[in-house]
Amino acid sequence: TMLSREAILESCQRVAGCGAHVSISDEGLERFVGQLETDWPKFAKQVSVDDTPVIVPEPWKDTKFQERLIFSDERTEVNWIVAHCLIEIGHGWRHQLQAHHNRGASQTITLGMFTSHQAGFTYTARHMADLTLEQVAGWFNLPLRVEATGAAHPLAVFAEQLHRCLVGAGQGLLAAGMADFFDVVDAVTPAAPAPRPSVQMPQPPPAPRPGR
């Protein structure tokens, strides 16, 4: 469903409320809403997944992303999901990414995460701390150099930001004595209340028989 101007304004106001250095430009807001109204039909189509209508951006429709993600266990799945949420950044690179591979930031991140999973990478603290910039750039299809000149590609900065997020997360987890994101989720999840012990109520003595 297309976002309304009111919903976008509400999101902006929440961000603006988090810091005095953030403000809302009415002109910029109107321009952004108009841009969405123009761009959305070009990059989305209606499809159905498990009988549930969803919007899938057009560039994804012929990719392996529509295959179901399969995880070996719950820990691996939780780590992948949290890492995905952690690096949902880069919307300021939207136009450069569209020009590069016809995908926006969100699509780039999701397909990159899918690619890393297909490559067998697991988002543990140690693995993230040891990630190389080349690995990250490869998964997310972000060039580090301009082929013709060898100069740094503009999207290399985005690759460096993603790399810094993941490596920093891995180092932070290790410093906290955590093996992965699953350990963090497990530590902050309230334990289920212990089952109350059953109490055996004393049975009343049998009533005496008449005549005795």
PDB file of C-alpha atoms in Angstrom:
ATOM      1  CA  THR A   1       0.000   0.000   0.000  1.00  0.00           C
ATOM      2  CA  MET A   2       1.275   3.421  -0.892  1.00  0.00           C
ATOM      3  CA  LEU A   3       2.359   5.457   2.139  1.00  0.00           C
ATOM      4  CA  SER A   4       0.232   8.537   2.798  1.00  0.00           C
ATOM      5  CA  ARG A   5       1.710  11.986   3.308  1.00  0.00           C
ATOM      6  CA  GLU A   6       0.451  11.872   6.918  1.00  0.00           C
ATOM      7  CA  ALA A   7       2.263   8.584   7.638  1.00  0.00           C
ATOM      8  CA  ILE A   8       5.519   9.926   6.196  1.00  0.00           C
ATOM      9  CA  LEU A   9       5.152  13.175   8.162  1.00  0.00           C
ATOM     10  CA  GLU A  10       4.558  11.222  11.377  1.00  0.00           C
ATOM     11  CA  SER A  11       7.766   9.230  10.797  1.00  0.00           C
ATOM     12  CA  CYS A  12       9.706  12.438  10.137  1.00  0.00           C
ATOM     13  CA  GLN A  13       8.361  14.029  13.295  1.00  0.00           C
ATOM     14  CA  ARG A  14       9.465  11.047  15.376  1.00  0.00           C
ATOM     15  CA  VAL A  15      12.985  11.340  13.976  1.00  0.00           C
ATOM     16  CA  ALA A  16      12.992  15.109  14.519  1.00  0.00           C
ATOM     17  CA  GLY A  17      11.974  14.560  18.130  1.00  0.00           C
ATOM     18  CA  CYS A  18      15.136  12.557  18.772  1.00  0.00           C
ATOM     19  CA  GLY A  19      17.577  15.412  18.204  1.00  0.00           C
ATOM     20  CA  ALA A  20      17.629  19.192  17.990  1.00  0.00           C
ATOM     21  CA  HIS A  21      19.824  19.018  14.881  1.00  0.00           C
ATOM     22  CA  VAL A  22      17.027  17.333  12.857  1.00  0.00           C
ATOM     23  CA  SER A  23      14.283  19.361  11.189  1.00  0.00           C
ATOM     24  CA  ILE A  24      11.551  18.745   8.602  1.00  0.00           C
ATOM     25  CA  SER A  25      11.564  20.536   5.271  1.00  0.00           C
ATOM     26  CA  ASP A  26       7.996  20.917   4.005  1.00  0.00           C
ATOM     27  CA  GLU A  27       9.315  21.408   0.487  1.00  0.00           C
ATOM     28  CA  GLY A  28      11.498  18.319   0.752  1.00  0.00           C
ATOM     29  CA  LEU A  29       8.617  16.288   2.169  1.00  0.00           C
ATOM     30  CA  GLU A  30       6.306  17.207  -0.706  1.00  0.00           C
ATOM     31  CA  ARG A  31       9.070  16.408  -3.198  1.00  0.00           C
ATOM     32  CA  PHE A  32       9.666  13.008  -1.568  1.00  0.00           C
ATOM     33  CA  VAL A  33       5.948  12.112  -1.596  1.00  0.00           C
ATOM     34  CA  GLY A  34       5.695  13.118  -5.237  1.00  0.00           C
ATOM     35  CA  GLN A  35       8.742  11.042  -6.082  1.00  0.00           C
ATOM     36  CA  LEU A  36       7.241   7.983  -4.387  1.00  0.00           C
ATOM     37  CA  GLU A  37       4.026   8.384  -6.338  1.00  0.00           C
ATOM     38  CA  THR A  38       6.043   8.488  -9.552  1.00  0.00           C
ATOM     39  CA  ASP A  39       8.562   5.724  -8.805  1.00  0.00           C
ATOM     40  CA  TRP A  40       6.490   3.139  -6.927  1.00  0.00           C
ATOM     41  CA  PRO A  41       4.510   1.782  -9.931  1.00  0.00           C
ATOM     42  CA  LYS A  42       7.764   1.240 -11.815  1.00  0.00           C
ATOM     43  CA  PHE A  43       9.393  -0.888  -9.123  1.00  0.00           C
ATOM     44  CA  ALA A  44       6.525  -2.883  -7.642  1.00  0.00           C
ATOM     45  CA  LYS A  45       4.048  -5.515  -8.698  1.00  0.00           C
ATOM     46  CA  GLN A  46       1.353  -7.426  -6.874  1.00  0.00           C
ATOM     47  CA  VAL A  47       2.182 -11.065  -6.183  1.00  0.00           C
ATOM     48  CA  SER A  48       1.048 -13.717  -3.735  1.00  0.00           C
ATOM     49  CA  VAL A  49       3.206 -15.650  -1.257  1.00  0.00           C
ATOM     50  CA  ASP A  50       1.518 -18.500   0.611  1.00  0.00           C
ATOM     51  CA  ASP A  51      -1.844 -17.038  -0.477  1.00  0.00           C
ATOM     52  CA  THR A  52      -0.966 -13.712   1.200  1.00  0.00           C
ATOM     53  CA  PRO A  53      -0.857 -10.662  -1.138  1.00  0.00           C
ATOM     54  CA  VAL A  54       2.483  -8.850  -0.852  1.00  0.00           C
ATOM     55  CA  ILE A  55       4.347  -6.211  -2.826  1.00  0.00           C
ATOM     56  CA  VAL A  56       7.584  -7.389  -4.440  1.00  0.00           C
ATOM     57  CA  PRO A  57       9.817  -4.841  -6.201  1.00  0.00           C
ATOM     58  CA  GLU A  58       9.975  -5.530  -9.936  1.00  0.00           C
ATOM     59  CA  PRO A  59      13.772  -6.137 -10.119  1.00  0.00           C
ATOM     60  CA  TRP A  60      13.384  -9.109  -7.736  1.00  0.00           C
ATOM     61  CA  LYS A  61      10.750 -10.989  -9.700  1.00  0.00           C
ATOM     62  CA  ASP A  62      13.218 -13.143 -11.663  1.00  0.00           C
ATOM     63  CA  THR A  63      15.862 -13.623  -8.955  1.00  0.00           C
ATOM     64  CA  LYS A  64      16.605 -16.506  -6.631  1.00  0.00           C
ATOM     65  CA  PHE A  65      15.474 -14.312  -3.735  1.00  0.00           C
ATOM     66  CA  GLN A  66      11.988 -15.755  -4.076  1.00  0.00           C
ATOM     67  CA  GLU A  67      13.341 -19.155  -3.047  1.00  0.00           C
ATOM     68  CA  ARG A  68      12.615 -19.947   0.585  1.00  0.00           C
ATOM     69  CA  LEU A  69      15.443 -19.257   3.020  1.00  0.00           C
ATOM     70  CA  ILE A  70      16.391 -22.428   4.880  1.00  0.00           C
ATOM     71  CA  PHE A  71      18.342 -22.283   8.140  1.00  0.00           C
ATOM     72  CA  SER A  72      20.037 -25.187   9.889  1.00  0.00           C
ATOM     73  CA  ASP A  73      18.726 -24.155  13.307  1.00  0.00           C
ATOM     74  CA  GLU A  74      16.988 -21.394  15.240  1.00  0.00           C
ATOM     75  CA  ARG A  75      20.254 -19.758  16.348  1.00  0.00           C
ATOM     76  CA  THR A  76      21.452 -19.318  12.762  1.00  0.00           C
ATOM     77  CA  GLU A  77      18.092 -17.868  11.738  1.00  0.00           C
ATOM     78  CA  VAL A  78      17.962 -15.364  14.618  1.00  0.00           C
ATOM     79  CA  ASN A  79      21.516 -14.223  13.898  1.00  0.00           C
ATOM     80  CA  TRP A  80      20.698 -13.669  10.213  1.00  0.00           C
ATOM     81  CA  ILE A  81      17.526 -11.708  10.999  1.00  0.00           C
ATOM     82  CA  VAL A  82      19.217  -9.428  13.554  1.00  0.00           C
ATOM     83  CA  ALA A  83      22.172  -8.783  11.226  1.00  0.00           C
ATOM     84  CA  HIS A  84      19.716  -7.928   8.453  1.00  0.00           C
ATOM     85  CA  CYS A  85      17.950  -5.398  10.703  1.00  0.00           C
ATOM     86  CA  LEU A  86      21.290  -3.964  11.826  1.00  0.00           C
ATOM     87  CA  ILE A  87      22.402  -2.981   8.333  1.00  0.00           C
ATOM     88  CA  GLU A  88      19.092  -1.707   6.938  1.00  0.00           C
ATOM     89  CA  ILE A  89      20.841   1.537   6.037  1.00  0.00           C
ATOM     90  CA  GLY A  90      21.913   3.312   2.898  1.00  0.00           C
ATOM     91  CA  HIS A  91      18.741   5.017   1.692  1.00  0.00           C
ATOM     92  CA  GLY A  92      20.839   8.068   0.948  1.00  0.00           C
ATOM     93  CA  TRP A  93      22.540   5.958  -1.719  1.00  0.00           C
ATOM     94  CA  ARG A  94      19.240   5.206  -3.451  1.00  0.00           C
ATOM     95  CA  HIS A  95      19.932   6.988  -6.731  1.00  0.00           C
ATOM     96  CA  GLN A  96      23.509   5.707  -7.060  1.00  0.00           C
ATOM     97  CA  LEU A  97      22.305   2.149  -6.388  1.00  0.00           C
ATOM     98  CA  GLN A  98      19.494   2.439  -8.929  1.00  0.00           C
ATOM     99  CA  ALA A  99      21.982   3.639 -11.518  1.00  0.00           C
ATOM    100  CA  HIS A 100      24.411   0.838 -10.656  1.00  0.00           C
ATOM    101  CA  HIS A 101      22.163  -2.244 -10.559  1.00  0.00           C
ATOM    102  CA  ASN A 102      18.553  -1.045 -10.726  1.00  0.00           C
ATOM    103  CA  ARG A 103      17.866  -1.705  -7.033  1.00  0.00           C
ATOM    104  CA  GLY A 104      17.304   0.596  -4.103  1.00  0.00           C
ATOM    105  CA  ALA A 105      18.996   0.331  -0.712  1.00  0.00           C
ATOM    106  CA  SER A 106      16.493  -2.057   0.868  1.00  0.00           C
ATOM    107  CA  GLN A 107      16.641  -4.443  -2.095  1.00  0.00           C
ATOM    108  CA  THR A 108      20.422  -4.258  -2.160  1.00  0.00           C
ATOM    109  CA  ILE A 109      20.651  -5.144   1.542  1.00  0.00           C
ATOM    110  CA  THR A 110      18.146  -7.998   1.387  1.00  0.00           C
ATOM    111  CA  LEU A 111      19.671  -9.603  -1.699  1.00  0.00           C
ATOM    112  CA  GLY A 112      23.149  -9.206  -0.207  1.00  0.00           C
ATOM    113  CA  MET A 113      22.036 -10.908   2.992  1.00  0.00           C
ATOM    114  CA  PHE A 114      20.491 -13.681   0.928  1.00  0.00           C
ATOM    115  CA  THR A 115      23.732 -14.085  -1.033  1.00  0.00           C
ATOM    116  CA  SER A 116      25.825 -14.296   2.145  1.00  0.00           C
ATOM    117  CA  HIS A 117      23.479 -16.982   3.483  1.00  0.00           C
ATOM    118  CA  GLN A 118      23.684 -18.953   0.243  1.00  0.00           C
ATOM    119  CA  ALA A 119      27.482 -18.714   0.488  1.00  0.00           C
ATOM    120  CA  GLY A 120      27.334 -20.444   3.879  1.00  0.00           C
ATOM    121  CA  PHE A 121      28.251 -17.446   6.011  1.00  0.00           C
ATOM    122  CA  THR A 122      26.856 -17.448   9.551  1.00  0.00           C
ATOM    123  CA  TYR A 123      26.559 -14.227  11.541  1.00  0.00           C
ATOM    124  CA  THR A 124      28.467 -15.171  14.664  1.00  0.00           C
ATOM    125  CA  ALA A 125      30.542 -12.634  16.568  1.00  0.00           C
ATOM    126  CA  ARG A 126      33.845 -14.115  15.414  1.00  0.00           C
ATOM    127  CA  HIS A 127      32.815 -14.420  11.776  1.00  0.00           C
ATOM    128  CA  MET A 128      31.583 -10.822  11.649  1.00  0.00           C
ATOM    129  CA  ALA A 129      34.687  -9.482  13.392  1.00  0.00           C
ATOM    130  CA  ASP A 130      36.850 -11.223  10.764  1.00  0.00           C
ATOM    131  CA  LEU A 131      34.897 -10.033   7.714  1.00  0.00           C
ATOM    132  CA  THR A 132      36.858  -8.381   4.917  1.00  0.00           C
ATOM    133  CA  LEU A 133      35.672  -5.400   2.908  1.00  0.00           C
ATOM    134  CA  GLU A 134      35.946  -7.503  -0.257  1.00  0.00           C
ATOM    135  CA  GLN A 135      33.535 -10.109   1.123  1.00  0.00           C
ATOM    136  CA  VAL A 136      30.925  -7.493   1.967  1.00  0.00           C
ATOM    137  CA  ALA A 137      31.307  -5.684  -1.365  1.00  0.00           C
ATOM    138  CA  GLY A 138      30.906  -8.970  -3.223  1.00  0.00           C
ATOM    139  CA  TRP A 139      27.734 -10.062  -1.428  1.00  0.00           C
ATOM    140  CA  PHE A 140      26.019  -6.697  -1.843  1.00  0.00           C
ATOM    141  CA  ASN A 141      27.268  -6.128  -5.405  1.00  0.00           C
ATOM    142  CA  LEU A 142      29.038  -2.890  -4.508  1.00  0.00           C
ATOM    143  CA  PRO A 143      32.063  -1.997  -6.665  1.00  0.00           C
ATOM    144  CA  LEU A 144      35.132  -0.751  -4.856  1.00  0.00           C
ATOM    145  CA  ARG A 145      36.919   0.546  -7.962  1.00  0.00           C
ATOM    146  CA  VAL A 146      35.924   2.105 -11.272  1.00  0.00           C
ATOM    147  CA  GLU A 147      37.008  -0.447 -13.879  1.00  0.00           C
ATOM    148  CA  ALA A 148      38.057   2.084 -16.485  1.00  0.00           C
ATOM    149  CA  THR A 149      40.307   4.188 -14.234  1.00  0.00           C
ATOM    150  CA  GLY A 150      40.952   2.161 -11.093  1.00  0.00           C
ATOM    151  CA  ALA A 151      39.790   5.102  -8.995  1.00  0.00           C
ATOM    152  CA  ALA A 152      37.641   4.513  -5.918  1.00  0.00           C
ATOM    153  CA  HIS A 153      34.011   3.930  -6.879  1.00  0.00           C
ATOM    154  CA  PRO A 154      31.448   6.233  -5.205  1.00  0.00           C
ATOM    155  CA  LEU A 155      29.628   3.172  -3.800  1.00  0.00           C
ATOM    156  CA  ALA A 156      32.820   2.008  -2.084  1.00  0.00           C
ATOM    157  CA  VAL A 157      31.920   4.313   0.805  1.00  0.00           C
ATOM    158  CA  PHE A 158      28.605   2.473   1.223  1.00  0.00           C
ATOM    159  CA  ALA A 159      30.441  -0.856   1.215  1.00  0.00           C
ATOM    160  CA  GLU A 160      32.767   0.483   3.900  1.00  0.00           C
ATOM    161  CA  GLN A 161      29.798   1.563   6.022  1.00  0.00           C
ATOM    162  CA  LEU A 162      28.239  -1.910   5.850  1.00  0.00           C
ATOM    163  CA  HIS A 163      31.593  -3.517   6.609  1.00  0.00           C
ATOM    164  CA  ARG A 164      32.127  -1.224   9.590  1.00  0.00           C
ATOM    165  CA  CYS A 165      28.645  -2.009  10.974  1.00  0.00           C
ATOM    166  CA  LEU A 166      29.124  -5.774  10.808  1.00  0.00           C
ATOM    167  CA  VAL A 167      32.726  -5.849  12.040  1.00  0.00           C
ATOM    168  CA  GLY A 168      31.866  -3.436  14.857  1.00  0.00           C
ATOM    169  CA  ALA A 169      28.929  -5.612  15.893  1.00  0.00           C
ATOM    170  CA  GLY A 170      31.149  -8.686  15.958  1.00  0.00           C
ATOM    171  CA  GLN A 171      33.815  -6.950  18.012  1.00  0.00           C
ATOM    172  CA  GLY A 172      31.230  -5.551  20.408  1.00  0.00           C
ATOM    173  CA  LEU A 173      29.701  -8.986  20.962  1.00  0.00           C
ATOM    174  CA  LEU A 174      33.103 -10.524  21.618  1.00  0.00           C
ATOM    175  CA  ALA A 175      33.965  -7.766  24.084  1.00  0.00           C
ATOM    176  CA  ALA A 176      30.710  -8.474  25.923  1.00  0.00           C
ATOM    177  CA  GLY A 177      31.444 -12.196  26.080  1.00  0.00           C
ATOM    178  CA  MET A 178      28.645 -13.034  23.646  1.00  0.00           C
ATOM    179  CA  ALA A 179      29.029 -15.620  20.894  1.00  0.00           C
ATOM    180  CA  ASP A 180      26.393 -14.066  18.635  1.00  0.00           C
ATOM    181  CA  PHE A 181      23.143 -12.092  18.503  1.00  0.00           C
ATOM    182  CA  PHE A 182      21.242 -15.139  19.716  1.00  0.00           C
ATOM    183  CA  ASP A 183      23.052 -14.874  23.056  1.00  0.00           C
ATOM    184  CA  VAL A 184      21.849 -11.271  23.375  1.00  0.00           C
ATOM    185  CA  VAL A 185      18.259 -12.145  22.510  1.00  0.00           C
ATOM    186  CA  ASP A 186      18.375 -15.082  24.914  1.00  0.00           C
ATOM    187  CA  ALA A 187      19.774 -12.891  27.701  1.00  0.00           C
ATOM    188  CA  VAL A 188      17.006 -10.291  27.438  1.00  0.00           C
ATOM    189  CA  THR A 189      14.111 -12.681  26.861  1.00  0.00           C
ATOM    190  CA  PRO A 190      12.147 -13.260  30.068  1.00  0.00           C
ATOM    191  CA  ALA A 191      12.202 -16.868  31.164  1.00  0.00           C
ATOM    192  CA  ALA A 192       8.924 -18.711  31.009  1.00  0.00           C
ATOM    193  CA  PRO A 193       7.390 -19.056  34.466  1.00  0.00           C
ATOM    194  CA  ALA A 194       8.081 -22.404  36.066  1.00  0.00           C
ATOM    195  CA  PRO A 195       5.049 -24.672  36.161  1.00  0.00           C
ATOM    196  CA  ARG A 196       3.321 -24.593  39.522  1.00  0.00           C
ATOM    197  CA  PRO A 197       3.614 -27.884  41.396  1.00  0.00           C
ATOM    198  CA  SER A 198       0.430 -29.830  41.543  1.00  0.00           C
ATOM    199  CA  VAL A 199      -1.107 -30.039  44.999  1.00  0.00           C
ATOM    200  CA  GLN A 200      -2.808 -33.218  46.110  1.00  0.00           C
ATOM    201  CA  MET A 201      -5.868 -32.242  48.079  1.00  0.00           C
ATOM    202  CA  PRO A 202      -6.691 -34.628  50.944  1.00  0.00           C
ATOM    203  CA  GLN A 203      -9.651 -36.822  50.181  1.00  0.00           C
ATOM    204  CA  PRO A 204     -12.536 -36.829  52.675  1.00  0.00           C
ATOM    205  CA  PRO A 205     -13.045 -40.151  54.531  1.00  0.00           C
ATOM    206  CA  PRO A 206     -15.737 -42.366  53.095  1.00  0.00           C
ATOM    207  CA  ALA A 207     -19.168 -41.786  54.521  1.00  0.00           C
ATOM    208  CA  PRO A 208     -20.243 -44.503  56.974  1.00  0.00           C
ATOM    209  CA  ARG A 209     -22.770 -47.017  55.687  1.00  0.00           C
ATOM    210  CA  PRO A 210     -26.249 -46.932  57.218  1.00  0.00           C
ATOM    211  CA  GLY A 211     -26.733 -49.400  60.097  1.00  0.00           C
ATOM    212  CA  ARG A 212     -23.152 -49.409  61.241  1.00  0.00           C
TER     213      ARG A 212
END
